PDB file of C-alpha atoms and ligand atoms in Angstrom:
ATOM      1  CA  UNK A  20     -14.361  28.003 -28.871  1.00 37.00           C
ATOM      2  CA  UNK A  21     -15.300  24.949 -26.919  1.00 35.00           C
ATOM      3  CA  UNK A  22     -13.538  23.247 -24.061  1.00 35.00           C
ATOM      4  CA  UNK A  23     -13.110  19.448 -23.384  1.00 36.00           C
ATOM      5  CA  UNK A  24     -11.617  17.751 -20.343  1.00 36.00           C
ATOM      6  CA  UNK A  25      -8.870  15.386 -20.992  1.00 43.00           C
ATOM      7  CA  UNK A  26      -7.661  12.486 -19.197  1.00 51.00           C
ATOM      8  CA  UNK A  27      -5.430  13.566 -16.327  1.00 55.00           C
ATOM      9  CA  UNK A  28      -1.837  14.217 -17.444  1.00 60.00           C
ATOM     10  CA  UNK A  29       1.458  14.394 -15.339  1.00 63.00           C
ATOM     11  CA  UNK A  30       0.862  18.322 -15.303  1.00 67.00           C
ATOM     12  CA  UNK A  31      -2.442  17.670 -13.393  1.00 84.00           C
ATOM     13  CA  UNK A  32      -1.639  14.865 -11.029  1.00 96.00           C
ATOM     14  CA  UNK A  33      -1.353  16.318  -7.693  1.00 95.00           C
ATOM     15  CA  UNK A  34       0.705  14.928  -4.877  1.00 96.00           C
ATOM     16  CA  UNK A  35      -0.715  15.036  -1.448  1.00 95.00           C
ATOM     17  CA  UNK A  36       1.852  15.358   1.264  1.00 96.00           C
ATOM     18  CA  UNK A  37       1.665  12.332   3.640  1.00 96.00           C
ATOM     19  CA  UNK A  38       2.953  10.947   6.775  1.00 97.00           C
ATOM     20  CA  UNK A  39       4.194   7.567   6.998  1.00 98.00           C
ATOM     21  CA  UNK A  40       5.680   5.096   9.568  1.00 98.00           C
ATOM     22  CA  UNK A  41       8.471   3.160   8.828  1.00 98.00           C
ATOM     23  CA  UNK A  42      10.768   0.524  10.713  1.00 98.00           C
ATOM     24  CA  UNK A  43      14.426   0.143  10.009  1.00 98.00           C
ATOM     25  CA  UNK A  44      15.337  -3.406   8.958  1.00 98.00           C
ATOM     26  CA  UNK A  45      17.850  -3.741  11.831  1.00 98.00           C
ATOM     27  CA  UNK A  46      16.921  -7.397  12.535  1.00 98.00           C
ATOM     28  CA  UNK A  47      15.911  -8.368   9.021  1.00 98.00           C
ATOM     29  CA  UNK A  48      16.568 -11.897   7.957  1.00 98.00           C
ATOM     30  CA  UNK A  49      14.520 -14.903   6.586  1.00 98.00           C
ATOM     31  CA  UNK A  50      14.442 -17.450   9.315  1.00 97.00           C
ATOM     32  CA  UNK A  51      10.941 -18.868   8.868  1.00 98.00           C
ATOM     33  CA  UNK A  52       8.607 -19.215   5.980  1.00 98.00           C
ATOM     34  CA  UNK A  53       5.124 -17.892   6.312  1.00 98.00           C
ATOM     35  CA  UNK A  54       4.582 -16.925   2.611  1.00 98.00           C
ATOM     36  CA  UNK A  55       5.905 -18.713  -0.716  1.00 98.00           C
ATOM     37  CA  UNK A  56       8.749 -16.069  -1.182  1.00 98.00           C
ATOM     38  CA  UNK A  57      10.398 -16.951   2.185  1.00 98.00           C
ATOM     39  CA  UNK A  58      13.001 -19.498   1.930  1.00 98.00           C
ATOM     40  CA  UNK A  59      15.308 -19.727   5.120  1.00 98.00           C
ATOM     41  CA  UNK A  60      17.746 -21.535   2.999  1.00 98.00           C
ATOM     42  CA  UNK A  61      18.634 -18.552   0.782  1.00 98.00           C
ATOM     43  CA  UNK A  62      20.926 -16.153   2.517  1.00 97.00           C
ATOM     44  CA  UNK A  63      20.124 -12.470   3.095  1.00 97.00           C
ATOM     45  CA  UNK A  64      22.218  -9.557   3.596  1.00 97.00           C
ATOM     46  CA  UNK A  65      21.451  -7.199   6.501  1.00 97.00           C
ATOM     47  CA  UNK A  66      23.567  -4.388   5.010  1.00 97.00           C
ATOM     48  CA  UNK A  67      21.774  -4.763   1.678  1.00 98.00           C
ATOM     49  CA  UNK A  68      18.464  -4.642   3.219  1.00 98.00           C
ATOM     50  CA  UNK A  69      19.238  -1.610   5.252  1.00 98.00           C
ATOM     51  CA  UNK A  70      20.604   0.185   2.174  1.00 98.00           C
ATOM     52  CA  UNK A  71      17.760  -0.448   0.012  1.00 98.00           C
ATOM     53  CA  UNK A  72      15.320   0.482   2.717  1.00 98.00           C
ATOM     54  CA  UNK A  73      17.277   3.777   3.373  1.00 98.00           C
ATOM     55  CA  UNK A  74      16.970   4.750  -0.190  1.00 98.00           C
ATOM     56  CA  UNK A  75      13.301   4.346  -0.070  1.00 98.00           C
ATOM     57  CA  UNK A  76      13.019   6.442   3.092  1.00 98.00           C
ATOM     58  CA  UNK A  77      15.076   8.990   1.664  1.00 98.00           C
ATOM     59  CA  UNK A  78      13.143   9.139  -1.523  1.00 98.00           C
ATOM     60  CA  UNK A  79       9.847   9.641   0.439  1.00 98.00           C
ATOM     61  CA  UNK A  80      11.447  12.451   2.328  1.00 97.00           C
ATOM     62  CA  UNK A  81      12.920  13.987  -0.660  1.00 97.00           C
ATOM     63  CA  UNK A  82       9.501  14.045  -2.155  1.00 97.00           C
ATOM     64  CA  UNK A  83       8.196  16.079   0.696  1.00 96.00           C
ATOM     65  CA  UNK A  84       6.532  13.563   2.952  1.00 97.00           C
ATOM     66  CA  UNK A  85       7.068  13.039   6.456  1.00 97.00           C
ATOM     67  CA  UNK A  86       8.510   9.743   7.879  1.00 98.00           C
ATOM     68  CA  UNK A  87       8.117   8.529  11.377  1.00 97.00           C
ATOM     69  CA  UNK A  88      10.215   5.709  12.690  1.00 98.00           C
ATOM     70  CA  UNK A  89       9.159   2.780  15.093  1.00 98.00           C
ATOM     71  CA  UNK A  90      11.942   1.052  16.896  1.00 98.00           C
ATOM     72  CA  UNK A  91      12.889  -2.349  15.463  1.00 98.00           C
ATOM     73  CA  UNK A  92      12.848  -5.260  18.075  1.00 98.00           C
ATOM     74  CA  UNK A  93      15.162  -8.109  18.040  1.00 98.00           C
ATOM     75  CA  UNK A  94      13.611 -11.361  17.181  1.00 97.00           C
ATOM     76  CA  UNK A  95      11.050  -9.779  15.055  1.00 98.00           C
ATOM     77  CA  UNK A  96      12.784  -9.922  11.700  1.00 98.00           C
ATOM     78  CA  UNK A  97       9.580  -8.975   9.573  1.00 98.00           C
ATOM     79  CA  UNK A  98       8.903  -5.888  11.779  1.00 98.00           C
ATOM     80  CA  UNK A  99      10.270  -3.841   8.718  1.00 98.00           C
ATOM     81  CA  UNK A 100       6.993  -4.300   7.005  1.00 98.00           C
ATOM     82  CA  UNK A 101       5.488  -1.562   8.948  1.00 98.00           C
ATOM     83  CA  UNK A 102       2.272  -1.488   6.548  1.00 98.00           C
ATOM     84  CA  UNK A 103       1.249  -4.633   8.704  1.00 98.00           C
ATOM     85  CA  UNK A 104       1.296  -2.861  12.038  1.00 98.00           C
ATOM     86  CA  UNK A 105      -2.107  -1.027  11.921  1.00 98.00           C
ATOM     87  CA  UNK A 106      -4.647   0.768   9.862  1.00 98.00           C
ATOM     88  CA  UNK A 107      -4.637   4.458  10.720  1.00 98.00           C
ATOM     89  CA  UNK A 108      -7.416   6.808   9.595  1.00 97.00           C
ATOM     90  CA  UNK A 109      -8.708  10.061  11.072  1.00 94.00           C
ATOM     91  CA  UNK A 110      -6.619   9.922  14.226  1.00 93.00           C
ATOM     92  CA  UNK A 111      -7.775   6.364  14.903  1.00 97.00           C
ATOM     93  CA  UNK A 112      -5.615   3.347  14.758  1.00 98.00           C
ATOM     94  CA  UNK A 113      -6.732  -0.328  14.735  1.00 98.00           C
ATOM     95  CA  UNK A 114      -3.586  -2.302  15.526  1.00 98.00           C
ATOM     96  CA  UNK A 115      -2.911  -5.558  13.972  1.00 98.00           C
ATOM     97  CA  UNK A 116      -3.597  -8.986  15.288  1.00 98.00           C
ATOM     98  CA  UNK A 117      -1.048 -11.234  13.256  1.00 98.00           C
ATOM     99  CA  UNK A 118      -1.951 -14.742  11.987  1.00 98.00           C
ATOM    100  CA  UNK A 119       1.381 -16.222  12.579  1.00 98.00           C
ATOM    101  CA  UNK A 120       3.043 -16.381  16.032  1.00 98.00           C
ATOM    102  CA  UNK A 121       6.297 -15.418  14.467  1.00 98.00           C
ATOM    103  CA  UNK A 122       4.891 -11.864  14.231  1.00 98.00           C
ATOM    104  CA  UNK A 123       2.373 -11.570  17.081  1.00 98.00           C
ATOM    105  CA  UNK A 124       5.126  -9.724  19.147  1.00 98.00           C
ATOM    106  CA  UNK A 125       4.882  -6.696  16.843  1.00 98.00           C
ATOM    107  CA  UNK A 126       1.505  -5.588  18.082  1.00 98.00           C
ATOM    108  CA  UNK A 127       2.451  -4.414  21.444  1.00 98.00           C
ATOM    109  CA  UNK A 128       5.072  -2.259  19.833  1.00 98.00           C
ATOM    110  CA  UNK A 129       2.590  -0.571  17.547  1.00 98.00           C
ATOM    111  CA  UNK A 130      -0.179  -0.221  20.151  1.00 98.00           C
ATOM    112  CA  UNK A 131       2.584   1.801  22.274  1.00 98.00           C
ATOM    113  CA  UNK A 132       3.771   3.682  19.157  1.00 98.00           C
ATOM    114  CA  UNK A 133       0.173   5.063  18.406  1.00 98.00           C
ATOM    115  CA  UNK A 134      -0.626   5.902  22.032  1.00 97.00           C
ATOM    116  CA  UNK A 135       2.744   7.872  22.546  1.00 97.00           C
ATOM    117  CA  UNK A 136       1.991   9.477  19.182  1.00 96.00           C
ATOM    118  CA  UNK A 137      -1.321  10.913  20.669  1.00 95.00           C
ATOM    119  CA  UNK A 138      -3.814   9.070  18.544  1.00 96.00           C
ATOM    120  CA  UNK A 139      -7.313   9.590  19.815  1.00 93.00           C
ATOM    121  CA  UNK A 140      -8.414   5.975  19.819  1.00 97.00           C
ATOM    122  CA  UNK A 141      -5.944   3.055  19.725  1.00 98.00           C
ATOM    123  CA  UNK A 142      -7.054  -0.622  19.943  1.00 98.00           C
ATOM    124  CA  UNK A 143      -5.901  -3.980  18.869  1.00 98.00           C
ATOM    125  CA  UNK A 144      -8.117  -5.843  16.343  1.00 98.00           C
ATOM    126  CA  UNK A 145     -10.171  -8.693  17.875  1.00 98.00           C
ATOM    127  CA  UNK A 146     -10.001 -10.514  14.569  1.00 98.00           C
ATOM    128  CA  UNK A 147      -6.976 -11.490  12.778  1.00 98.00           C
ATOM    129  CA  UNK A 148      -6.050  -8.257  11.015  1.00 98.00           C
ATOM    130  CA  UNK A 149      -2.828  -7.558   9.224  1.00 98.00           C
ATOM    131  CA  UNK A 150      -3.247  -3.883   8.996  1.00 98.00           C
ATOM    132  CA  UNK A 151      -2.766  -2.188   5.691  1.00 98.00           C
ATOM    133  CA  UNK A 152      -1.341  -5.326   4.247  1.00 98.00           C
ATOM    134  CA  UNK A 153      -4.948  -6.324   3.740  1.00 98.00           C
ATOM    135  CA  UNK A 154      -6.871  -3.039   4.437  1.00 98.00           C
ATOM    136  CA  UNK A 155      -6.381  -0.199   1.937  1.00 98.00           C
ATOM    137  CA  UNK A 156      -8.496   3.038   2.291  1.00 97.00           C
ATOM    138  CA  UNK A 157      -9.644   4.406  -1.150  1.00 97.00           C
ATOM    139  CA  UNK A 158     -11.741   7.494  -1.136  1.00 91.00           C
ATOM    140  CA  UNK A 159     -14.418   6.891   1.535  1.00 92.00           C
ATOM    141  CA  UNK A 160     -14.170   3.032   1.138  1.00 97.00           C
ATOM    142  CA  UNK A 161     -11.966   0.504   2.928  1.00 98.00           C
ATOM    143  CA  UNK A 162     -10.808  -2.258   0.480  1.00 98.00           C
ATOM    144  CA  UNK A 163     -10.299  -5.168   2.581  1.00 98.00           C
ATOM    145  CA  UNK A 164      -8.594  -8.381   1.620  1.00 98.00           C
ATOM    146  CA  UNK A 165      -8.786 -11.888   3.118  1.00 98.00           C
ATOM    147  CA  UNK A 166      -8.170 -15.340   2.010  1.00 98.00           C
ATOM    148  CA  UNK A 167      -4.611 -15.852   3.502  1.00 98.00           C
ATOM    149  CA  UNK A 168      -3.988 -13.516   6.295  1.00 98.00           C
ATOM    150  CA  UNK A 169      -6.688 -11.196   7.549  1.00 98.00           C
ATOM    151  CA  UNK A 170      -9.997 -13.056   8.775  1.00 98.00           C
ATOM    152  CA  UNK A 171     -13.197 -12.052   6.738  1.00 97.00           C
ATOM    153  CA  UNK A 172     -14.544 -11.113  10.235  1.00 97.00           C
ATOM    154  CA  UNK A 173     -11.889  -8.360  10.344  1.00 98.00           C
ATOM    155  CA  UNK A 174     -13.962  -6.513   7.792  1.00 98.00           C
ATOM    156  CA  UNK A 175     -16.898  -5.893   9.828  1.00 97.00           C
ATOM    157  CA  UNK A 176     -14.606  -4.999  12.956  1.00 98.00           C
ATOM    158  CA  UNK A 177     -12.775  -2.431  10.651  1.00 98.00           C
ATOM    159  CA  UNK A 178     -16.046  -0.930   9.217  1.00 98.00           C
ATOM    160  CA  UNK A 179     -17.363  -0.390  12.796  1.00 98.00           C
ATOM    161  CA  UNK A 180     -14.259   0.987  14.135  1.00 98.00           C
ATOM    162  CA  UNK A 181     -13.693   3.517  11.404  1.00 97.00           C
ATOM    163  CA  UNK A 182     -17.353   4.116  10.410  1.00 97.00           C
ATOM    164  CA  UNK A 183     -16.528   3.297   6.793  1.00 97.00           C
ATOM    165  CA  UNK A 184     -17.977   1.064   4.210  1.00 97.00           C
ATOM    166  CA  UNK A 185     -15.989  -1.906   3.385  1.00 98.00           C
ATOM    167  CA  UNK A 186     -15.504  -3.676  -0.017  1.00 98.00           C
ATOM    168  CA  UNK A 187     -14.480  -7.255   0.674  1.00 98.00           C
ATOM    169  CA  UNK A 188     -12.118  -8.937  -1.709  1.00 98.00           C
ATOM    170  CA  UNK A 189     -10.914 -12.561  -1.540  1.00 98.00           C
ATOM    171  CA  UNK A 190      -7.371 -13.355  -2.551  1.00 98.00           C
ATOM    172  CA  UNK A 191      -6.813 -16.820  -4.026  1.00 98.00           C
ATOM    173  CA  UNK A 192      -3.237 -17.040  -5.259  1.00 98.00           C
ATOM    174  CA  UNK A 193      -0.830 -17.717  -2.419  1.00 98.00           C
ATOM    175  CA  UNK A 194       2.002 -15.618  -4.010  1.00 98.00           C
ATOM    176  CA  UNK A 195      -0.291 -12.499  -3.393  1.00 98.00           C
ATOM    177  CA  UNK A 196      -1.169 -13.233   0.034  1.00 98.00           C
ATOM    178  CA  UNK A 197      -1.790  -9.600   1.316  1.00 98.00           C
ATOM    179  CA  UNK A 198      -4.026  -7.383  -0.584  1.00 98.00           C
ATOM    180  CA  UNK A 199      -1.257  -4.939  -1.024  1.00 98.00           C
ATOM    181  CA  UNK A 200       0.703  -7.379  -3.098  1.00 98.00           C
ATOM    182  CA  UNK A 201      -2.203  -7.544  -5.508  1.00 98.00           C
ATOM    183  CA  UNK A 202      -3.663  -3.985  -5.559  1.00 99.00           C
ATOM    184  CA  UNK A 203      -2.467  -0.595  -5.099  1.00 98.00           C
ATOM    185  CA  UNK A 204      -4.594   2.463  -4.408  1.00 98.00           C
ATOM    186  CA  UNK A 205      -3.238   5.313  -6.718  1.00 98.00           C
ATOM    187  CA  UNK A 206      -5.712   8.004  -5.643  1.00 96.00           C
ATOM    188  CA  UNK A 207      -9.151   8.195  -4.069  1.00 94.00           C
ATOM    189  CA  UNK A 208     -10.745   6.794  -7.253  1.00 95.00           C
ATOM    190  CA  UNK A 209      -8.069   5.064  -9.015  1.00 98.00           C
ATOM    191  CA  UNK A 210      -6.329   1.614  -8.459  1.00 98.00           C
ATOM    192  CA  UNK A 211      -4.033  -0.857 -10.272  1.00 98.00           C
ATOM    193  CA  UNK A 212      -4.416  -4.433  -9.719  1.00 99.00           C
ATOM    194  CA  UNK A 213      -3.730  -8.073 -10.875  1.00 98.00           C
ATOM    195  CA  UNK A 214      -6.823  -9.894 -11.651  1.00 98.00           C
ATOM    196  CA  UNK A 215      -5.631 -13.442 -11.281  1.00 98.00           C
ATOM    197  CA  UNK A 216      -4.936 -12.754  -7.543  1.00 98.00           C
ATOM    198  CA  UNK A 217      -8.682 -12.467  -6.947  1.00 98.00           C
ATOM    199  CA  UNK A 218     -11.599 -14.819  -7.036  1.00 98.00           C
ATOM    200  CA  UNK A 219     -14.340 -14.517  -9.575  1.00 98.00           C
ATOM    201  CA  UNK A 220     -16.734 -12.376  -7.265  1.00 98.00           C
ATOM    202  CA  UNK A 221     -13.997  -9.980  -6.248  1.00 98.00           C
ATOM    203  CA  UNK A 222     -12.902  -9.487  -9.971  1.00 98.00           C
ATOM    204  CA  UNK A 223     -16.362  -8.557 -10.727  1.00 98.00           C
ATOM    205  CA  UNK A 224     -16.706  -6.321  -7.853  1.00 98.00           C
ATOM    206  CA  UNK A 225     -13.412  -4.517  -8.899  1.00 98.00           C
ATOM    207  CA  UNK A 226     -14.375  -4.294 -12.650  1.00 98.00           C
ATOM    208  CA  UNK A 227     -17.663  -2.628 -11.556  1.00 98.00           C
ATOM    209  CA  UNK A 228     -16.199  -0.061  -9.132  1.00 97.00           C
ATOM    210  CA  UNK A 229     -13.012   0.672 -11.076  1.00 98.00           C
ATOM    211  CA  UNK A 230     -13.884   0.176 -14.791  1.00 97.00           C
ATOM    212  CA  UNK A 231     -10.643   2.167 -15.775  1.00 97.00           C
ATOM    213  CA  UNK A 232      -8.350   0.600 -13.415  1.00 98.00           C
ATOM    214  CA  UNK A 233      -4.768  -0.405 -14.648  1.00 98.00           C
ATOM    215  CA  UNK A 234      -4.517  -3.980 -14.953  1.00 98.00           C
ATOM    216  CA  UNK A 235      -1.126  -5.393 -14.088  1.00 98.00           C
ATOM    217  CA  UNK A 236       0.462  -8.547 -16.036  1.00 98.00           C
ATOM    218  CA  UNK A 237       1.464 -11.487 -14.052  1.00 98.00           C
ATOM    219  CA  UNK A 238       5.204 -10.821 -14.444  1.00 98.00           C
ATOM    220  CA  UNK A 239       4.761  -7.334 -13.099  1.00 98.00           C
ATOM    221  CA  UNK A 240       2.687  -8.450 -10.145  1.00 98.00           C
ATOM    222  CA  UNK A 241       5.353 -11.086  -9.356  1.00 98.00           C
ATOM    223  CA  UNK A 242       7.906  -8.428  -9.435  1.00 98.00           C
ATOM    224  CA  UNK A 243       5.956  -6.899  -6.716  1.00 98.00           C
ATOM    225  CA  UNK A 244       5.220  -3.966  -8.908  1.00 98.00           C
ATOM    226  CA  UNK A 245       1.770  -3.593  -7.177  1.00 98.00           C
ATOM    227  CA  UNK A 246       3.287  -3.261  -3.796  1.00 98.00           C
ATOM    228  CA  UNK A 247       3.429   0.490  -4.542  1.00 98.00           C
ATOM    229  CA  UNK A 248       3.257   3.694  -2.547  1.00 98.00           C
ATOM    230  CA  UNK A 249       1.491   6.401  -4.304  1.00 98.00           C
ATOM    231  CA  UNK A 250       0.981   9.988  -3.325  1.00 98.00           C
ATOM    232  CA  UNK A 251      -1.399  10.819  -5.826  1.00 98.00           C
ATOM    233  CA  UNK A 252       1.300  11.761  -8.380  1.00 98.00           C
ATOM    234  CA  UNK A 253       4.607   9.923  -7.824  1.00 98.00           C
ATOM    235  CA  UNK A 254       4.186   6.239  -7.582  1.00 98.00           C
ATOM    236  CA  UNK A 255       7.116   4.154  -5.829  1.00 98.00           C
ATOM    237  CA  UNK A 256       7.409   0.591  -7.215  1.00 98.00           C
ATOM    238  CA  UNK A 257       9.668  -2.251  -7.877  1.00 98.00           C
ATOM    239  CA  UNK A 258      11.959  -1.244 -10.777  1.00 97.00           C
ATOM    240  CA  UNK A 259      11.419  -4.659 -12.367  1.00 98.00           C
ATOM    241  CA  UNK A 260       7.862  -3.859 -13.081  1.00 98.00           C
ATOM    242  CA  UNK A 261       8.781  -1.973 -16.157  1.00 98.00           C
ATOM    243  CA  UNK A 262       5.515  -2.457 -18.150  1.00 98.00           C
ATOM    244  CA  UNK A 263       3.393  -1.251 -15.210  1.00 98.00           C
ATOM    245  CA  UNK A 264       5.589   1.855 -15.064  1.00 98.00           C
ATOM    246  CA  UNK A 265       4.857   2.556 -18.505  1.00 98.00           C
ATOM    247  CA  UNK A 266       1.051   2.082 -17.958  1.00 98.00           C
ATOM    248  CA  UNK A 267       1.337   4.458 -15.000  1.00 98.00           C
ATOM    249  CA  UNK A 268       3.088   7.040 -17.323  1.00 98.00           C
ATOM    250  CA  UNK A 269       0.410   6.759 -19.833  1.00 97.00           C
ATOM    251  CA  UNK A 270      -2.214   7.907 -17.027  1.00 97.00           C
ATOM    252  CA  UNK A 271      -0.112  10.733 -16.008  1.00 97.00           C
ATOM    253  CA  UNK A 272       1.475   9.466 -12.969  1.00 98.00           C
ATOM    254  CA  UNK A 273       5.178   9.670 -12.210  1.00 98.00           C
ATOM    255  CA  UNK A 274       6.524   6.081 -11.674  1.00 98.00           C
ATOM    256  CA  UNK A 275       9.655   6.055  -9.567  1.00 98.00           C
ATOM    257  CA  UNK A 276      11.547   2.554  -9.589  1.00 98.00           C
ATOM    258  CA  UNK A 277      12.720   1.272  -6.207  1.00 98.00           C
ATOM    259  CA  UNK A 278      15.039  -1.732  -5.845  1.00 97.00           C
ATOM    260  CA  UNK A 279      14.064  -3.746  -2.840  1.00 98.00           C
ATOM    261  CA  UNK A 280      15.216  -7.278  -3.908  1.00 97.00           C
ATOM    262  CA  UNK A 281      16.518  -8.112  -0.448  1.00 98.00           C
ATOM    263  CA  UNK A 282      13.207  -7.545   1.222  1.00 98.00           C
ATOM    264  CA  UNK A 283      11.521  -9.442  -1.516  1.00 98.00           C
ATOM    265  CA  UNK A 284      13.146 -12.453  -0.079  1.00 98.00           C
ATOM    266  CA  UNK A 285      10.714 -12.089   2.778  1.00 98.00           C
ATOM    267  CA  UNK A 286       7.876 -11.360   0.385  1.00 98.00           C
ATOM    268  CA  UNK A 287       7.943  -7.529   0.894  1.00 98.00           C
ATOM    269  CA  UNK A 288       8.163  -4.529  -1.096  1.00 98.00           C
ATOM    270  CA  UNK A 289       7.902  -0.718  -0.982  1.00 98.00           C
ATOM    271  CA  UNK A 290       4.231  -0.637   0.328  1.00 98.00           C
ATOM    272  CA  UNK A 291       4.805  -3.151   2.838  1.00 98.00           C
ATOM    273  CA  UNK A 292       7.605  -0.891   4.379  1.00 98.00           C
ATOM    274  CA  UNK A 293       5.304   2.045   4.742  1.00 98.00           C
ATOM    275  CA  UNK A 294       2.195   2.578   6.807  1.00 98.00           C
ATOM    276  CA  UNK A 295       0.340   5.661   5.969  1.00 98.00           C
ATOM    277  CA  UNK A 296      -0.659   7.713   9.105  1.00 98.00           C
ATOM    278  CA  UNK A 297      -4.056   9.378   8.376  1.00 96.00           C
ATOM    279  CA  UNK A 298      -3.942  11.783  11.290  1.00 88.00           C
ATOM    280  CA  UNK A 299      -4.894  14.898   9.603  1.00 80.00           C
ATOM    281  CA  UNK A 300      -1.657  16.670  10.737  1.00 80.00           C
ATOM    282  CA  UNK A 301      -0.504  17.289   7.252  1.00 72.00           C
ATOM    283  CA  UNK A 302      -3.525  19.217   5.575  1.00 53.00           C
ATOM    284  CA  UNK A 303      -5.217  16.961   2.945  1.00 49.00           C
ATOM    285  CA  UNK A 304      -5.856  18.256  -0.511  1.00 46.00           C
ATOM    286  CA  UNK A 305      -9.240  18.207  -2.148  1.00 38.00           C
ATOM    287  CA  UNK A 306      -8.562  14.512  -3.034  1.00 40.00           C
ATOM    288  CA  UNK A 307     -10.493  15.120  -6.421  1.00 36.00           C
ATOM    289  CA  UNK A 308      -8.895  14.112  -9.502  1.00 39.00           C
ATOM    290  CA  UNK A 309      -7.803  17.334 -11.143  1.00 35.00           C
ATOM    291  CA  UNK A 310      -8.225  17.475 -14.947  1.00 35.00           C
ATOM    292  CA  UNK A 311      -6.495  20.189 -17.014  1.00 34.00           C
ATOM    293  CA  UNK A 312      -9.002  21.990 -19.251  1.00 31.00           C
ATOM    294  CA  UNK A 313      -7.725  22.134 -22.804  1.00 33.00           C
ATOM    295  CA  UNK A 314      -9.153  24.669 -25.071  1.00 32.00           C
ATOM    296  CA  UNK A 315     -10.048  23.206 -28.684  1.00 33.00           C
ATOM    297  CA  UNK A 316      -9.186  25.259 -31.696  1.00 35.00           C
ATOM    298  CA  UNK A 317     -12.435  26.765 -33.265  1.00 36.00           C
ATOM    299  CA  UNK A 318     -12.080  24.419 -36.411  1.00 35.00           C
ATOM    300  CA  UNK A 319     -12.680  21.539 -34.043  1.00 34.00           C
ATOM    301  CA  UNK A 320     -15.616  23.124 -32.463  1.00 33.00           C
ATOM    302  CA  UNK A 321     -19.076  21.502 -33.204  1.00 31.00           C
TER     303      UNK A 321
HETATM  304  N1  LIG B   6       7.394 -11.847   5.616  1.00 60.13           N
HETATM  305  C1  LIG B   6       6.298 -10.923   5.813  1.00 60.13           C
HETATM  306  C2  LIG B   6       4.932 -11.715   6.112  1.00 60.13           C
HETATM  307  O1  LIG B   6       4.842 -12.847   5.452  1.00 60.13           O
HETATM  308  C3  LIG B   6       5.939 -10.009   4.733  1.00 60.13           C
HETATM  309  C4  LIG B   6       4.974  -9.160   5.004  1.00 60.13           C
HETATM  310  C5  LIG B   6       4.669  -8.245   3.781  1.00 60.13           C
HETATM  311  N2  LIG B   6       3.854  -7.149   4.108  1.00 60.13           N
HETATM  312  C6  LIG B   6       2.875  -6.651   3.327  1.00 60.13           C
HETATM  313  N3  LIG B   6       2.211  -5.602   3.701  1.00 60.13           N
HETATM  314  N4  LIG B   6       2.623  -7.412   2.301  1.00 60.13           N
HETATM  315  O2  LIG B   6       4.127 -11.405   6.892  1.00 60.13           O
END
């Protein structure tokens, strides 16, 4: 009898418990426009936003994750998008420096939150850096987007701060103005992305590094399906991104649809609302993709 390795299936996808930081959308509204999704002329409902956000938070908690909260501040309606607040790896937090004046007030709140939470090194970025909106840790690499928000100079700064290699990617479609609207890290070595959001050079880099990546269609990307939160097994993504959910299932992930239509009016989705806190307080798993060994019947043996 011979054994072969099969593509990972849902029985072998291993969730790693995570710690996230979220911010209740207590002051959420769309009163300015800093991305193509935002139209201050379209009414928003605070109650709907809060209800949708709560379901996302409850889902994460029910899955076994820990969710910390940062207090929402009046006059900062985009603060619900906690992913933008910082990049937080190995107990070190690089706090955001926002591009637009409408959001600059958020940085001090994040700096204080990380200091109070006892992170060993907390510093605000010198270059414009919109946190996990543009910087996505993947295995031992930091995927770094620029083109609309974070400065290309922020790559070098993040690389030095965290001591990690950075893979710079350039975004070219204003609908996908943050990296996390165009690409999601599914586990250490797996990503899904929408190629049309990137320039030719970045598309080449991505194809080379992730030859097996899930490629999203334009409608799924537009539905914010790539603005997803993965724990290695469960992938929380916009329920409208149905085809993407099917692609995830084929790869053995467990897609979970979330409805965040109210927050989409500000150009945000599930990932925008969650900042991962990689502080080592929750023991990490091996991080390796685990494959199930399937014995082949003897008749199939060579
Ligand atoms: N209205 C916010 C902005 O334009 C949305 C931020 C979405 N966050 C994200 N991580 N993509 O800044």
